[in-house]
Amino acid sequence: MSAKQALIAISAVIGMVSVGESQAEEGETGARAIEEIIVTAQRRDESLRDVPISVGVVQEDVLFSFGISEVDDLAAIDPSLTVNAASGTAGEGFRIRGIGGSTFADGIEQSVSVLIDEVITGSSGSGLLEFWDIDRIEVLRGPQGTLFGKNASAGVISVHTNDPTDTLSSKLRAEYSPTFDDSRLDFHIGGPIADSLGLRLSGFYANRADGYIDNPVSGTGENEKERWGSRLKGIWKGQSFEVDASIEYFEQDNECCSRTYRSINEDVAATSGLSQLFISRLNANELVPSDEQYTTLTDASITHTNEVLHATLKPSWTFDSGLELRSITGYRDWDQRAITDSDMIDIDVANRLDVKRDMQVFSQEFQLLSPQEAKLKYLVGLYYFRQWFDVDADLQGGSALTGGTTLQTLQETEVDSENYAIFLHVSYAFSEQLEGFIGLRLLRDKISADFVSDGNFFAFPVGSLAGAETSEDSNWTGTIGLKYYLRESMMFYGSVSRGYKGPAIDVSASGVIADPDADPILDPEIVVNYELGARTSWLDNRLQLDATVFYSDVDDFQASAFDSQTSTFVLRNAGKMESSGVELSLAALLTPNLQLNFTGTYTDAKYVDFTGVPCTAPDLVAGTCFNSPAAAPPGAIVGQDLSGEHVNQIPKWALVMGLHYSYTLGRLNGYARFDLSWQDDMVSDLDLDPATTVPSYSIANFELGVYPAERWLVQGWVRNAFDEAYTNRVFDAPAFSGGYAQFLAQPRTAGVTIQYSIDPN
């Protein structure tokens, strides 16, 4: 029996829990047990053990232990989640179970929605920002559109911030690492200020003063980061009325993120004079591309700034009958500016890509919920979403090719989207052991885009062009399933769910929207997911051993591929793809003081029908693939046929494990912690060029904590302890045919953290 078959066989018997660390509490017999985790994966407060969804939960202490401060770092601790690295957040994107990813265009949204305190953040670049004062993060796997709405065809990342406490609570946490002169300060203070009113003020400041990418051209280190944020949250409670309100502001000013050269295909580079120019500059600087190359040759600015305002207002009314009426109002304003040296060398080929993004999101939701303990439970809701998104791009360069004349192209894009829906989720307890559930969401989606381009930069269409498109669609999402308790500590479930991601418009810099012979509209993405799972507890809840088996069928998967011939991204619908696999999880109290956590994922994601994919650079040079009908000989297909191939950017195997040991030495209490994550190799680019393969890698973290006095905690830690040089993305270098680049992750760092808290939360 293969490892895959064995894993599937095991998963048919046992079930799955969260990827997050479970902590210990006292069980029914007085012995220590694994702590119960409360989630809102079904828009109600429920024990994670009772939720018939595959959910990963990450709590604040785990975030700190892994050194995770941004949303896109979550892939390090949830093996079902992968992230596509980019020079800025607007180019990044998530996949869950192989579905989703980055599309490198502003007229297309993600398959994984990011929410903060139940309010969607809009475009993924807006949501991939900093964490502070977090209660928990829930990663919901599989289609979640029925209850969470806008574009959640692959899943949801739901961030929950800490509420005001019933008593005075405060914390001051200072962290410093001399490795890259990295410092961070977090604080919160809060509690009741009146009989019915509680407030909580929190914030952070973080600064990485020394970048870990060397730049001999500028004489500085690249990938420096500076960011800060603050949040004010309040809850007013009446006898039957409650108001939860929050407002937060976040600012980021980074000299980030630099790419480095990984490899060169000499045969391909020999066919391009521009590539030979790139190679001459690498040779002149004695820079040899490699998978451990932490040096870049950029001679222009690389900056990435964000300003975010996020506000929520959530009043709720509870009636004498037990019915609850909720209103959730959200507003988010995101301003980003990203300046990149696109050519990555010390002469001006494409020295300045300056992109400004301005997005506003407004959402309104109403919910009517039945009492929690009713035999028939239901949630009825209305939802409205509106997003305004403006993008201004200024690309300058080319003076090294023109004898000193700078070429320039200006582009303006406006993308507006609107979504409204009505939804219902019902569950019915047929008996104490058996419960059925069903949900349906009827929706209307509209997106419109305007595009204007003017200039003479060689990488884009020369001259003036403009285009506008609108697309509308009515559709539905839904779920149906059963859950069964074999006994109180053993729950099995099965479900079928349908996910939906709305239509998209290609507003990429290539100007497809302005081409009368092209179709810039992408069809909606439809996901149908079949899932079997369970949650089992043993030994008075000192052992949780769980699994989920899933199969997802995806029609019209919205994909983005890099065309190495034109150095632009091409958007298209993949005809059909499927993803199947197993998620395993184990949490065990091996002794009263030692806990083991393990999560493993096997994902087999492949294209069933996907033709017309841009050719790889080696195939173009070899004359075995053709990107246009004019170049193809009679009878030859245009582009690649990737039907039957494994989907890019998703490893087949991924594992996360951790050990946590608590100890007492005399009057001194403390703990030791070890965490390890590993993932299989994968191909980065959608064209499946073998040169973009990311090898397997593992990351180990160590942490030692002591409590020297009441309310004090001192921690010493090492992250990426074995100094693994790794990346999660390799790609074709822009304008450098035959060249491949990478975003290398941070090398080993070590540091210390000191924390003082009063009734910490």
mmCIF file of N, CA and C in Angstrom, residues 635-712:
data_model
loop_
_atom_site.group_PDB
_atom_site.id
_atom_site.type_symbol
_atom_site.label_atom_id
_atom_site.label_comp_id
_atom_site.label_asym_id
_atom_site.label_seq_id
_atom_site.Cartn_x
_atom_site.Cartn_y
_atom_site.Cartn_z
ATOM 1 N N GLY A 635 -1.852 22.927 -38.622
ATOM 2 C CA GLY A 635 -2.262 21.791 -37.824
ATOM 3 C C GLY A 635 -1.750 21.788 -36.401
ATOM 4 N N ALA A 636 -0.803 22.679 -36.066
ATOM 5 C CA ALA A 636 -0.252 22.717 -34.708
ATOM 6 C C ALA A 636 -1.190 23.489 -33.787
ATOM 7 N N ILE A 637 -1.244 23.087 -32.523
ATOM 8 C CA ILE A 637 -2.062 23.808 -31.554
ATOM 9 C C ILE A 637 -1.316 25.054 -31.103
ATOM 10 N N VAL A 638 -2.063 26.026 -30.629
ATOM 11 C CA VAL A 638 -1.468 27.264 -30.110
ATOM 12 C C VAL A 638 -1.406 27.164 -28.592
ATOM 13 N N GLY A 639 -0.219 27.379 -28.039
ATOM 14 C CA GLY A 639 -0.029 27.287 -26.605
ATOM 15 C C GLY A 639 0.113 25.844 -26.142
ATOM 16 N N GLN A 640 0.162 25.669 -24.817
ATOM 17 C CA GLN A 640 0.321 24.346 -24.236
ATOM 18 C C GLN A 640 -1.040 23.720 -23.903
ATOM 19 N N ASP A 641 -1.058 22.412 -23.856
ATOM 20 C CA ASP A 641 -2.185 21.662 -23.326
ATOM 21 C C ASP A 641 -1.723 21.048 -22.009
ATOM 22 N N LEU A 642 -2.204 21.596 -20.902
ATOM 23 C CA LEU A 642 -1.793 21.125 -19.583
ATOM 24 C C LEU A 642 -2.804 20.164 -18.965
ATOM 25 N N SER A 643 -3.736 19.679 -19.746
ATOM 26 C CA SER A 643 -4.725 18.732 -19.240
ATOM 27 C C SER A 643 -4.018 17.509 -18.657
ATOM 28 N N GLY A 644 -4.406 17.135 -17.437
ATOM 29 C CA GLY A 644 -3.808 15.998 -16.770
ATOM 30 C C GLY A 644 -2.599 16.334 -15.925
ATOM 31 N N GLU A 645 -2.098 17.569 -15.972
ATOM 32 C CA GLU A 645 -0.908 17.958 -15.218
ATOM 33 C C GLU A 645 -1.280 18.467 -13.825
ATOM 34 N N HIS A 646 -0.335 18.321 -12.897
ATOM 35 C CA HIS A 646 -0.535 18.804 -11.526
ATOM 36 C C HIS A 646 -0.569 20.327 -11.519
ATOM 37 N N VAL A 647 -1.462 20.898 -10.734
ATOM 38 C CA VAL A 647 -1.611 22.354 -10.648
ATOM 39 C C VAL A 647 -0.365 22.969 -10.016
ATOM 40 N N ASN A 648 0.021 24.115 -10.534
ATOM 41 C CA ASN A 648 1.196 24.808 -9.993
ATOM 42 C C ASN A 648 0.920 25.378 -8.606
ATOM 43 N N GLN A 649 1.975 25.677 -7.908
ATOM 44 C CA GLN A 649 1.945 26.394 -6.632
ATOM 45 C C GLN A 649 1.227 25.628 -5.520
ATOM 46 N N ILE A 650 1.243 24.302 -5.595
ATOM 47 C CA ILE A 650 0.643 23.513 -4.513
ATOM 48 C C ILE A 650 1.464 22.241 -4.316
ATOM 49 N N PRO A 651 2.106 22.068 -3.164
ATOM 50 C CA PRO A 651 2.838 20.828 -2.896
ATOM 51 C C PRO A 651 1.868 19.683 -2.630
ATOM 52 N N LYS A 652 2.270 18.476 -3.014
ATOM 53 C CA LYS A 652 1.399 17.331 -2.726
ATOM 54 C C LYS A 652 1.340 17.057 -1.230
ATOM 55 N N TRP A 653 2.476 17.160 -0.558
ATOM 56 C CA TRP A 653 2.543 16.869 0.869
ATOM 57 C C TRP A 653 2.990 18.113 1.627
ATOM 58 N N ALA A 654 2.384 18.347 2.771
ATOM 59 C CA ALA A 654 2.809 19.430 3.661
ATOM 60 C C ALA A 654 2.504 19.022 5.097
ATOM 61 N N LEU A 655 3.430 19.294 6.005
ATOM 62 C CA LEU A 655 3.313 18.865 7.399
ATOM 63 C C LEU A 655 3.695 19.999 8.334
ATOM 64 N N VAL A 656 3.039 20.059 9.484
ATOM 65 C CA VAL A 656 3.394 20.979 10.565
ATOM 66 C C VAL A 656 3.297 20.201 11.874
ATOM 67 N N MET A 657 4.325 20.323 12.716
ATOM 68 C CA MET A 657 4.253 19.671 14.022
ATOM 69 C C MET A 657 4.906 20.563 15.071
ATOM 70 N N GLY A 658 4.488 20.342 16.323
ATOM 71 C CA GLY A 658 5.041 21.134 17.413
ATOM 72 C C GLY A 658 5.046 20.360 18.713
ATOM 73 N N LEU A 659 6.029 20.632 19.553
ATOM 74 C CA LEU A 659 6.131 20.079 20.901
ATOM 75 C C LEU A 659 6.205 21.236 21.885
ATOM 76 N N HIS A 660 5.414 21.155 22.951
ATOM 77 C CA HIS A 660 5.394 22.193 23.975
ATOM 78 C C HIS A 660 5.541 21.536 25.343
ATOM 79 N N TYR A 661 6.602 21.922 26.078
ATOM 80 C CA TYR A 661 6.884 21.317 27.379
ATOM 81 C C TYR A 661 6.890 22.395 28.452
ATOM 82 N N SER A 662 6.064 22.231 29.477
ATOM 83 C CA SER A 662 6.025 23.152 30.611
ATOM 84 C C SER A 662 6.811 22.545 31.775
ATOM 85 N N TYR A 663 7.540 23.398 32.512
ATOM 86 C CA TYR A 663 8.359 22.870 33.601
ATOM 87 C C TYR A 663 8.351 23.834 34.783
ATOM 88 N N THR A 664 8.751 23.300 35.947
ATOM 89 C CA THR A 664 8.930 24.089 37.158
ATOM 90 C C THR A 664 10.267 23.714 37.777
ATOM 91 N N LEU A 665 11.101 24.722 38.005
ATOM 92 C CA LEU A 665 12.390 24.537 38.669
ATOM 93 C C LEU A 665 12.382 25.401 39.924
ATOM 94 N N GLY A 666 12.166 24.760 41.077
ATOM 95 C CA GLY A 666 12.030 25.537 42.303
ATOM 96 C C GLY A 666 10.798 26.400 42.215
ATOM 97 N N ARG A 667 10.983 27.715 42.326
ATOM 98 C CA ARG A 667 9.859 28.656 42.201
ATOM 99 C C ARG A 667 9.736 29.222 40.792
ATOM 100 N N LEU A 668 10.567 28.736 39.885
ATOM 101 C CA LEU A 668 10.594 29.281 38.531
ATOM 102 C C LEU A 668 9.791 28.389 37.587
ATOM 103 N N ASN A 669 8.792 28.974 36.947
ATOM 104 C CA ASN A 669 8.006 28.272 35.934
ATOM 105 C C ASN A 669 8.478 28.688 34.544
ATOM 106 N N GLY A 670 8.318 27.780 33.601
ATOM 107 C CA GLY A 670 8.722 28.101 32.241
ATOM 108 C C GLY A 670 8.245 27.061 31.263
ATOM 109 N N TYR A 671 8.704 27.177 30.026
ATOM 110 C CA TYR A 671 8.326 26.218 28.992
ATOM 111 C C TYR A 671 9.407 26.183 27.923
ATOM 112 N N ALA A 672 9.421 25.116 27.170
ATOM 113 C CA ALA A 672 10.267 24.981 25.986
ATOM 114 C C ALA A 672 9.379 24.553 24.829
ATOM 115 N N ARG A 673 9.705 25.021 23.642
ATOM 116 C CA ARG A 673 8.837 24.779 22.505
ATOM 117 C C ARG A 673 9.678 24.523 21.256
ATOM 118 N N PHE A 674 9.238 23.550 20.460
ATOM 119 C CA PHE A 674 9.876 23.248 19.179
ATOM 120 C C PHE A 674 8.790 23.111 18.127
ATOM 121 N N ASP A 675 8.967 23.783 16.991
ATOM 122 C CA ASP A 675 8.014 23.711 15.890
ATOM 123 C C ASP A 675 8.755 23.395 14.600
ATOM 124 N N LEU A 676 8.132 22.588 13.760
ATOM 125 C CA LEU A 676 8.728 22.201 12.484
ATOM 126 C C LEU A 676 7.653 22.195 11.407
ATOM 127 N N SER A 677 7.943 22.815 10.272
ATOM 128 C CA SER A 677 7.053 22.741 9.115
ATOM 129 C C SER A 677 7.853 22.247 7.916
ATOM 130 N N TRP A 678 7.204 21.445 7.081
ATOM 131 C CA TRP A 678 7.859 20.877 5.893
ATOM 132 C C TRP A 678 6.851 20.828 4.761
ATOM 133 N N GLN A 679 7.336 21.105 3.541
ATOM 134 C CA GLN A 679 6.476 20.936 2.386
ATOM 135 C C GLN A 679 7.249 20.299 1.242
ATOM 136 N N ASP A 680 6.535 19.565 0.429
ATOM 137 C CA ASP A 680 7.061 18.871 -0.733
ATOM 138 C C ASP A 680 7.436 19.887 -1.813
ATOM 139 N N ASP A 681 8.150 19.413 -2.845
ATOM 140 C CA ASP A 681 8.487 20.320 -3.941
ATOM 141 C C ASP A 681 7.244 20.622 -4.771
ATOM 142 N N MET A 682 7.320 21.702 -5.546
ATOM 143 C CA MET A 682 6.206 22.116 -6.394
ATOM 144 C C MET A 682 6.743 22.996 -7.504
ATOM 145 N N VAL A 683 5.984 23.114 -8.585
ATOM 146 C CA VAL A 683 6.326 24.016 -9.681
ATOM 147 C C VAL A 683 5.577 25.326 -9.463
ATOM 148 N N SER A 684 6.287 26.449 -9.586
ATOM 149 C CA SER A 684 5.678 27.746 -9.280
ATOM 150 C C SER A 684 4.760 28.258 -10.377
ATOM 151 N N ASP A 685 5.296 28.388 -11.597
ATOM 152 C CA ASP A 685 4.559 29.093 -12.646
ATOM 153 C C ASP A 685 3.490 28.229 -13.285
ATOM 154 N N LEU A 686 2.418 28.880 -13.722
ATOM 155 C CA LEU A 686 1.303 28.168 -14.322
ATOM 156 C C LEU A 686 1.711 27.455 -15.600
ATOM 157 N N ASP A 687 2.737 27.956 -16.320
ATOM 158 C CA ASP A 687 3.164 27.271 -17.543
ATOM 159 C C ASP A 687 3.934 25.984 -17.254
ATOM 160 N N LEU A 688 4.166 25.689 -15.950
ATOM 161 C CA LEU A 688 4.816 24.463 -15.485
ATOM 162 C C LEU A 688 6.224 24.293 -16.048
ATOM 163 N N ASP A 689 6.916 25.403 -16.244
ATOM 164 C CA ASP A 689 8.325 25.362 -16.627
ATOM 165 C C ASP A 689 9.107 24.692 -15.497
ATOM 166 N N PRO A 690 9.818 23.582 -15.768
ATOM 167 C CA PRO A 690 10.561 22.905 -14.696
ATOM 168 C C PRO A 690 11.575 23.796 -13.998
ATOM 169 N N ALA A 691 12.047 24.829 -14.685
ATOM 170 C CA ALA A 691 13.020 25.734 -14.067
ATOM 171 C C ALA A 691 12.411 26.547 -12.938
ATOM 172 N N THR A 692 11.091 26.576 -12.833
ATOM 173 C CA THR A 692 10.440 27.306 -11.741
ATOM 174 C C THR A 692 10.053 26.382 -10.589
ATOM 175 N N THR A 693 10.674 25.230 -10.515
ATOM 176 C CA THR A 693 10.404 24.293 -9.427
ATOM 177 C C THR A 693 10.973 24.812 -8.108
ATOM 178 N N VAL A 694 10.158 24.769 -7.078
ATOM 179 C CA VAL A 694 10.591 25.072 -5.712
ATOM 180 C C VAL A 694 10.867 23.742 -5.013
ATOM 181 N N PRO A 695 12.114 23.473 -4.612
ATOM 182 C CA PRO A 695 12.411 22.205 -3.947
ATOM 183 C C PRO A 695 11.724 22.124 -2.583
ATOM 184 N N SER A 696 11.597 20.905 -2.074
ATOM 185 C CA SER A 696 11.041 20.730 -0.732
ATOM 186 C C SER A 696 11.942 21.417 0.286
ATOM 187 N N TYR A 697 11.347 21.854 1.394
ATOM 188 C CA TYR A 697 12.142 22.493 2.444
ATOM 189 C C TYR A 697 11.440 22.329 3.787
ATOM 190 N N SER A 698 12.219 22.484 4.844
ATOM 191 C CA SER A 698 11.677 22.421 6.203
ATOM 192 C C SER A 698 12.187 23.606 7.002
ATOM 193 N N ILE A 699 11.364 24.083 7.910
ATOM 194 C CA ILE A 699 11.697 25.216 8.759
ATOM 195 C C ILE A 699 11.502 24.803 10.216
ATOM 196 N N ALA A 700 12.531 25.016 11.026
ATOM 197 C CA ALA A 700 12.479 24.660 12.445
ATOM 198 C C ALA A 700 12.597 25.923 13.293
ATOM 199 N N ASN A 701 11.808 25.986 14.362
ATOM 200 C CA ASN A 701 11.838 27.104 15.313
ATOM 201 C C ASN A 701 11.983 26.560 16.729
ATOM 202 N N PHE A 702 12.777 27.250 17.532
ATOM 203 C CA PHE A 702 12.949 26.899 18.939
ATOM 204 C C PHE A 702 12.602 28.103 19.800
ATOM 205 N N GLU A 703 12.004 27.830 20.957
ATOM 206 C CA GLU A 703 11.650 28.918 21.870
ATOM 207 C C GLU A 703 11.747 28.430 23.307
ATOM 208 N N LEU A 704 12.289 29.266 24.177
ATOM 209 C CA LEU A 704 12.403 28.975 25.598
ATOM 210 C C LEU A 704 11.832 30.159 26.364
ATOM 211 N N GLY A 705 10.874 29.885 27.267
ATOM 212 C CA GLY A 705 10.240 30.954 28.032
ATOM 213 C C GLY A 705 10.316 30.696 29.521
ATOM 214 N N VAL A 706 10.482 31.761 30.296
ATOM 215 C CA VAL A 706 10.481 31.663 31.755
ATOM 216 C C VAL A 706 9.625 32.792 32.314
ATOM 217 N N TYR A 707 9.033 32.521 33.489
ATOM 218 C CA TYR A 707 8.236 33.509 34.202
ATOM 219 C C TYR A 707 9.021 33.902 35.461
ATOM 220 N N PRO A 708 9.899 34.909 35.378
ATOM 221 C CA PRO A 708 10.773 35.229 36.516
ATOM 222 C C PRO A 708 10.026 35.833 37.699
ATOM 223 N N ALA A 709 8.863 36.404 37.460
ATOM 224 C CA ALA A 709 8.052 36.998 38.523
ATOM 225 C C ALA A 709 6.619 37.060 38.036
ATOM 226 N N GLU A 710 5.720 37.308 38.971
ATOM 227 C CA GLU A 710 4.318 37.417 38.601
ATOM 228 C C GLU A 710 4.138 38.497 37.540
ATOM 229 N N ARG A 711 3.387 38.156 36.500
ATOM 230 C CA ARG A 711 3.041 39.056 35.403
ATOM 231 C C ARG A 711 4.162 39.246 34.382
ATOM 232 N N TRP A 712 5.329 38.638 34.590
ATOM 233 C CA TRP A 712 6.457 38.811 33.674
ATOM 234 C C TRP A 712 6.712 37.515 32.906
#
